[in-house]
Tab-separated table of C-alpha atoms in Angstrom:
chain	number	residue	atom	x	y	z
A	15	UNK	CA	107.089	73.632	86.260
A	16	UNK	CA	106.984	71.436	83.179
A	17	UNK	CA	109.131	72.040	80.105
A	18	UNK	CA	106.009	73.046	78.168
A	19	UNK	CA	104.789	75.530	80.757
A	20	UNK	CA	108.166	77.267	81.192
A	21	UNK	CA	108.270	78.909	77.718
A	22	UNK	CA	104.654	79.951	78.226
A	23	UNK	CA	105.530	81.516	81.584
A	24	UNK	CA	108.478	83.376	80.087
A	25	UNK	CA	106.320	84.611	77.208
A	26	UNK	CA	103.789	85.969	79.700
A	27	UNK	CA	106.628	87.627	81.619
A	28	UNK	CA	107.897	89.334	78.464
A	29	UNK	CA	104.419	90.663	77.773
A	30	UNK	CA	104.158	91.872	81.368
A	31	UNK	CA	107.447	93.773	81.075
A	32	UNK	CA	106.376	95.321	77.769
A	33	UNK	CA	103.009	96.408	79.184
A	34	UNK	CA	104.500	97.879	82.374
A	35	UNK	CA	107.130	99.808	80.422
A	36	UNK	CA	104.670	101.126	77.833
A	37	UNK	CA	102.418	102.308	80.666
A	38	UNK	CA	105.337	104.150	82.269
A	39	UNK	CA	108.892	105.025	81.279
A	40	UNK	CA	109.002	103.028	78.063
A	41	UNK	CA	106.171	105.230	76.841
A	42	UNK	CA	108.085	108.273	78.094
A	43	UNK	CA	111.092	107.107	76.067
A	44	UNK	CA	109.004	106.997	72.888
A	45	UNK	CA	107.654	110.501	73.514
A	46	UNK	CA	111.183	111.693	74.304
A	47	UNK	CA	112.526	110.453	70.965
A	48	UNK	CA	109.702	112.264	69.163
A	49	UNK	CA	110.337	115.457	71.144
A	50	UNK	CA	114.043	115.297	70.325
A	51	UNK	CA	113.227	114.842	66.643
A	52	UNK	CA	110.969	117.884	66.960
A	53	UNK	CA	113.450	120.237	68.652
A	54	UNK	CA	116.413	119.089	66.554
A	55	UNK	CA	114.673	119.736	63.229
A	56	UNK	CA	113.329	123.208	63.982
A	57	UNK	CA	114.937	126.319	62.518
A	58	UNK	CA	115.883	127.558	66.002
A	59	UNK	CA	118.987	125.892	67.495
A	60	UNK	CA	118.406	123.383	70.305
A	61	UNK	CA	120.121	125.704	72.765
A	62	UNK	CA	117.550	128.438	72.061
A	63	UNK	CA	114.566	126.227	72.857
A	64	UNK	CA	112.902	125.671	76.231
A	65	UNK	CA	111.263	122.693	77.910
A	66	UNK	CA	109.168	123.063	81.078
A	67	UNK	CA	109.169	120.115	83.498
A	68	UNK	CA	106.435	121.254	85.872
A	69	UNK	CA	104.397	123.858	83.977
A	70	UNK	CA	101.217	125.463	85.229
A	71	UNK	CA	98.146	123.662	83.897
A	72	UNK	CA	95.612	126.438	84.354
A	73	UNK	CA	95.506	130.162	85.080
A	74	UNK	CA	92.961	129.421	87.812
A	75	UNK	CA	94.749	128.540	91.032
A	76	UNK	CA	92.404	125.833	92.340
A	77	UNK	CA	92.213	124.121	88.959
A	78	UNK	CA	95.972	124.212	88.500
A	79	UNK	CA	96.349	122.486	91.879
A	80	UNK	CA	93.765	119.872	90.895
A	81	UNK	CA	95.576	119.204	87.603
A	82	UNK	CA	98.960	118.912	89.321
A	83	UNK	CA	97.786	116.498	92.015
A	84	UNK	CA	95.839	114.377	89.532
A	85	UNK	CA	98.889	114.100	87.287
A	86	UNK	CA	101.102	113.018	90.170
A	87	UNK	CA	98.629	110.370	91.349
A	88	UNK	CA	98.131	108.951	87.847
A	89	UNK	CA	101.884	108.826	87.219
A	90	UNK	CA	102.293	106.727	90.372
A	91	UNK	CA	99.788	104.094	89.218
A	92	UNK	CA	102.492	102.079	87.343
A	93	UNK	CA	104.560	102.111	90.549
A	94	UNK	CA	101.564	100.699	92.428
A	95	UNK	CA	101.168	98.073	89.692
A	96	UNK	CA	104.807	97.014	90.015
A	97	UNK	CA	104.496	96.784	93.805
A	98	UNK	CA	101.388	94.641	93.349
A	99	UNK	CA	103.134	92.319	90.887
A	100	UNK	CA	106.211	91.852	93.085
A	101	UNK	CA	104.442	91.829	96.479
A	102	UNK	CA	105.527	88.936	98.677
A	103	UNK	CA	103.268	86.989	101.009
A	104	UNK	CA	105.825	87.306	103.821
A	105	UNK	CA	108.001	90.230	104.986
A	106	UNK	CA	109.806	91.999	103.536
A	107	UNK	CA	106.807	92.500	101.281
A	108	UNK	CA	108.775	94.492	98.690
A	109	UNK	CA	112.021	92.606	99.122
A	110	UNK	CA	112.006	91.660	95.443
A	111	UNK	CA	112.362	95.382	94.709
A	112	UNK	CA	115.140	95.893	97.257
A	113	UNK	CA	112.839	97.890	99.552
A	114	UNK	CA	112.564	97.279	103.284
A	115	UNK	CA	112.919	99.160	106.557
A	116	UNK	CA	115.868	97.173	107.883
A	117	UNK	CA	118.381	100.047	107.958
A	118	UNK	CA	116.759	103.427	107.245
A	119	UNK	CA	119.610	105.552	108.617
A	120	UNK	CA	122.278	103.779	106.596
A	121	UNK	CA	120.153	103.895	103.448
A	122	UNK	CA	119.476	107.601	103.983
A	123	UNK	CA	123.162	108.420	104.445
A	124	UNK	CA	124.061	106.394	101.365
A	125	UNK	CA	121.472	108.388	99.416
A	126	UNK	CA	122.971	111.658	100.644
A	127	UNK	CA	126.423	110.547	99.505
A	128	UNK	CA	125.037	109.748	96.064
A	129	UNK	CA	123.599	113.264	95.793
A	130	UNK	CA	127.130	114.680	95.772
A	131	UNK	CA	128.432	112.009	93.409
A	132	UNK	CA	125.602	112.467	90.881
A	133	UNK	CA	124.312	115.993	91.477
A	134	UNK	CA	127.488	118.044	90.987
A	135	UNK	CA	128.669	116.330	87.757
A	136	UNK	CA	125.083	116.383	86.482
A	137	UNK	CA	124.837	120.148	86.968
A	138	UNK	CA	128.234	120.635	85.317
A	139	UNK	CA	127.143	118.545	82.324
A	140	UNK	CA	123.935	120.546	81.983
A	141	UNK	CA	125.819	123.861	82.068
A	142	UNK	CA	128.354	122.564	79.550
A	143	UNK	CA	125.530	121.448	77.271
A	144	UNK	CA	123.907	124.878	77.561
A	145	UNK	CA	127.213	126.620	76.796
A	146	UNK	CA	127.717	124.446	73.703
A	147	UNK	CA	124.136	124.876	72.538
A	148	UNK	CA	123.455	121.132	72.761
A	149	UNK	CA	120.928	121.192	75.610
A	150	UNK	CA	117.539	122.886	75.707
A	151	UNK	CA	116.804	125.387	78.433
A	152	UNK	CA	115.127	123.209	81.068
A	153	UNK	CA	112.658	125.078	83.280
A	154	UNK	CA	112.139	122.789	86.294
A	155	UNK	CA	109.493	124.873	88.079
A	156	UNK	CA	107.210	127.877	87.478
A	157	UNK	CA	108.463	131.264	88.600
A	158	UNK	CA	104.982	132.605	89.416
A	159	UNK	CA	104.646	130.580	92.622
A	160	UNK	CA	101.334	129.902	94.355
A	161	UNK	CA	100.949	128.837	97.975
A	162	UNK	CA	100.977	125.204	96.841
A	163	UNK	CA	103.923	125.416	94.437
A	164	UNK	CA	106.640	124.103	96.762
A	165	UNK	CA	104.551	121.224	98.186
A	166	UNK	CA	103.582	120.171	94.668
A	167	UNK	CA	107.211	120.335	93.536
A	168	UNK	CA	108.211	118.147	96.491
A	169	UNK	CA	105.558	115.633	95.476
A	170	UNK	CA	106.801	115.820	91.874
A	171	UNK	CA	110.325	115.020	93.031
A	172	UNK	CA	109.009	112.060	95.032
A	173	UNK	CA	107.045	110.875	92.009
A	174	UNK	CA	110.150	110.988	89.793
A	175	UNK	CA	112.338	109.185	92.315
A	176	UNK	CA	109.811	106.425	92.932
A	177	UNK	CA	108.819	105.954	89.305
A	178	UNK	CA	112.309	105.814	87.861
A	179	UNK	CA	114.066	103.769	90.516
A	180	UNK	CA	111.239	101.326	91.307
A	181	UNK	CA	110.506	100.561	87.654
A	182	UNK	CA	113.816	101.049	85.827
A	183	UNK	CA	115.976	99.458	88.531
A	184	UNK	CA	114.003	97.323	90.985
A	185	UNK	CA	111.355	95.937	88.623
A	186	UNK	CA	113.555	95.454	85.559
A	187	UNK	CA	116.287	93.741	87.562
A	188	UNK	CA	113.806	91.225	88.980
A	189	UNK	CA	111.987	90.514	85.738
A	190	UNK	CA	115.004	90.412	83.419
A	191	UNK	CA	116.833	88.088	85.803
A	192	UNK	CA	113.831	85.765	85.638
A	193	UNK	CA	114.101	85.899	81.862
A	194	UNK	CA	117.708	84.747	82.049
A	195	UNK	CA	119.522	88.045	81.507
A	196	UNK	CA	122.965	88.534	83.045
A	197	UNK	CA	123.778	91.337	85.455
A	198	UNK	CA	125.634	93.639	83.074
A	199	UNK	CA	123.146	93.336	80.208
A	200	UNK	CA	120.430	94.367	82.681
A	201	UNK	CA	122.502	97.299	83.969
A	202	UNK	CA	123.244	98.527	80.444
A	203	UNK	CA	119.663	98.083	79.196
A	204	UNK	CA	118.214	99.936	82.201
A	205	UNK	CA	120.786	102.721	81.839
A	206	UNK	CA	120.023	103.132	78.132
A	207	UNK	CA	116.302	103.343	78.882
A	208	UNK	CA	117.002	106.015	81.509
A	209	UNK	CA	119.034	107.968	79.002
A	210	UNK	CA	116.481	107.744	76.184
A	211	UNK	CA	113.559	109.090	78.204
A	212	UNK	CA	115.718	112.142	78.990
A	213	UNK	CA	116.756	112.636	75.340
A	214	UNK	CA	114.166	115.404	74.875
A	215	UNK	CA	116.583	117.649	76.810
A	216	UNK	CA	119.440	116.993	74.372
A	217	UNK	CA	122.265	114.520	73.812
A	218	UNK	CA	124.256	115.611	76.919
A	219	UNK	CA	121.225	114.731	79.066
A	220	UNK	CA	121.076	111.304	77.441
A	221	UNK	CA	124.763	110.675	78.136
A	222	UNK	CA	124.585	111.973	81.697
A	223	UNK	CA	121.571	109.841	82.552
A	224	UNK	CA	123.117	106.749	80.991
A	225	UNK	CA	126.142	107.292	83.245
A	226	UNK	CA	123.828	107.734	86.248
A	227	UNK	CA	121.971	104.573	85.275
A	228	UNK	CA	125.187	102.574	85.021
A	229	UNK	CA	126.241	103.699	88.500
A	230	UNK	CA	122.813	103.094	90.036
A	231	UNK	CA	122.506	99.681	88.370
A	232	UNK	CA	125.959	98.633	89.533
A	233	UNK	CA	125.222	99.729	93.096
A	234	UNK	CA	121.902	97.902	93.090
A	235	UNK	CA	123.513	94.730	91.747
A	236	UNK	CA	126.114	94.887	94.533
A	237	UNK	CA	123.884	95.817	97.454
A	238	UNK	CA	120.331	94.862	96.523
A	239	UNK	CA	119.207	98.134	98.189
A	240	UNK	CA	116.838	100.407	96.279
A	241	UNK	CA	116.074	102.946	99.015
A	242	UNK	CA	119.422	104.829	98.706
A	243	UNK	CA	118.801	105.304	94.985
A	244	UNK	CA	115.293	106.620	95.625
A	245	UNK	CA	116.562	108.994	98.341
A	246	UNK	CA	119.325	110.342	96.092
A	247	UNK	CA	117.009	110.829	93.126
A	248	UNK	CA	114.347	112.587	95.182
A	249	UNK	CA	116.850	114.921	96.865
A	250	UNK	CA	118.477	115.854	93.549
A	251	UNK	CA	115.098	116.682	92.040
A	252	UNK	CA	114.070	118.658	95.133
A	253	UNK	CA	117.233	120.731	94.809
A	254	UNK	CA	116.598	121.323	91.100
A	255	UNK	CA	112.865	121.998	91.289
A	256	UNK	CA	112.833	124.177	94.398
A	257	UNK	CA	116.198	125.818	93.734
A	258	UNK	CA	115.391	126.919	90.190
A	259	UNK	CA	113.762	130.270	91.098
A	260	UNK	CA	116.810	131.158	93.209
A	261	UNK	CA	119.215	130.162	90.424
A	262	UNK	CA	117.160	132.149	87.910
A	263	UNK	CA	117.566	135.277	90.034
A	264	UNK	CA	121.218	134.697	90.930
A	265	UNK	CA	122.489	133.684	87.466
A	266	UNK	CA	120.160	135.261	84.888
A	267	UNK	CA	122.716	134.865	82.086
A	268	UNK	CA	122.163	131.094	82.144
A	269	UNK	CA	118.457	131.399	81.443
A	270	UNK	CA	117.160	132.892	78.203
A	271	UNK	CA	114.300	135.338	78.553
């Protein structure tokens, strides 16, 4: 590569990163800031407001299912784009993202361990935020379940795990390294992005997700393995999405009516 072509290549790479982020979680971060400005300037306190993560899209069952599945597929398009951009000609095809099938059992067990490390403090932070009136009431799943509700929620959890970890960790690490960023600036930037697109839930959610992002980024920098992070994220979301109706019935005082 000539000296003249290198700045041009880096400029193209910056535009690529900007486009990918605006098509995915960078766009979500912008919406999240606007939503936080909305809920924080209303007359009702933040703690009295509610945000639904997986709301019903129609009162007609078949159309609701069609909406849900279409939304999941479209949200995964940026993940497919990232895989296309980082695809290697030789195995492991997604090695640049830290994804391969070299040690599935070890990666799965590492993901399970992360569930305990992240999930329990995350739940405690959410409950503390609710008690202090700093976090909105987050409704992860509809209570009026259809036959397809649980499968769709499982797919939603998979979508979240793939989208966030593939783009915010795997993709950003590869691209920002190519742009000359150091390890810790990448970790911090990715963690801040993760926190901002959760800001719509309140400041405690921002802080908790920044902490999660710092841990996940540090682990990825040390191991180069993305699968454990995806497994942990998906399992945490499965527990939250599918467990919400049970928690609503068992602890009604935590959920405003």
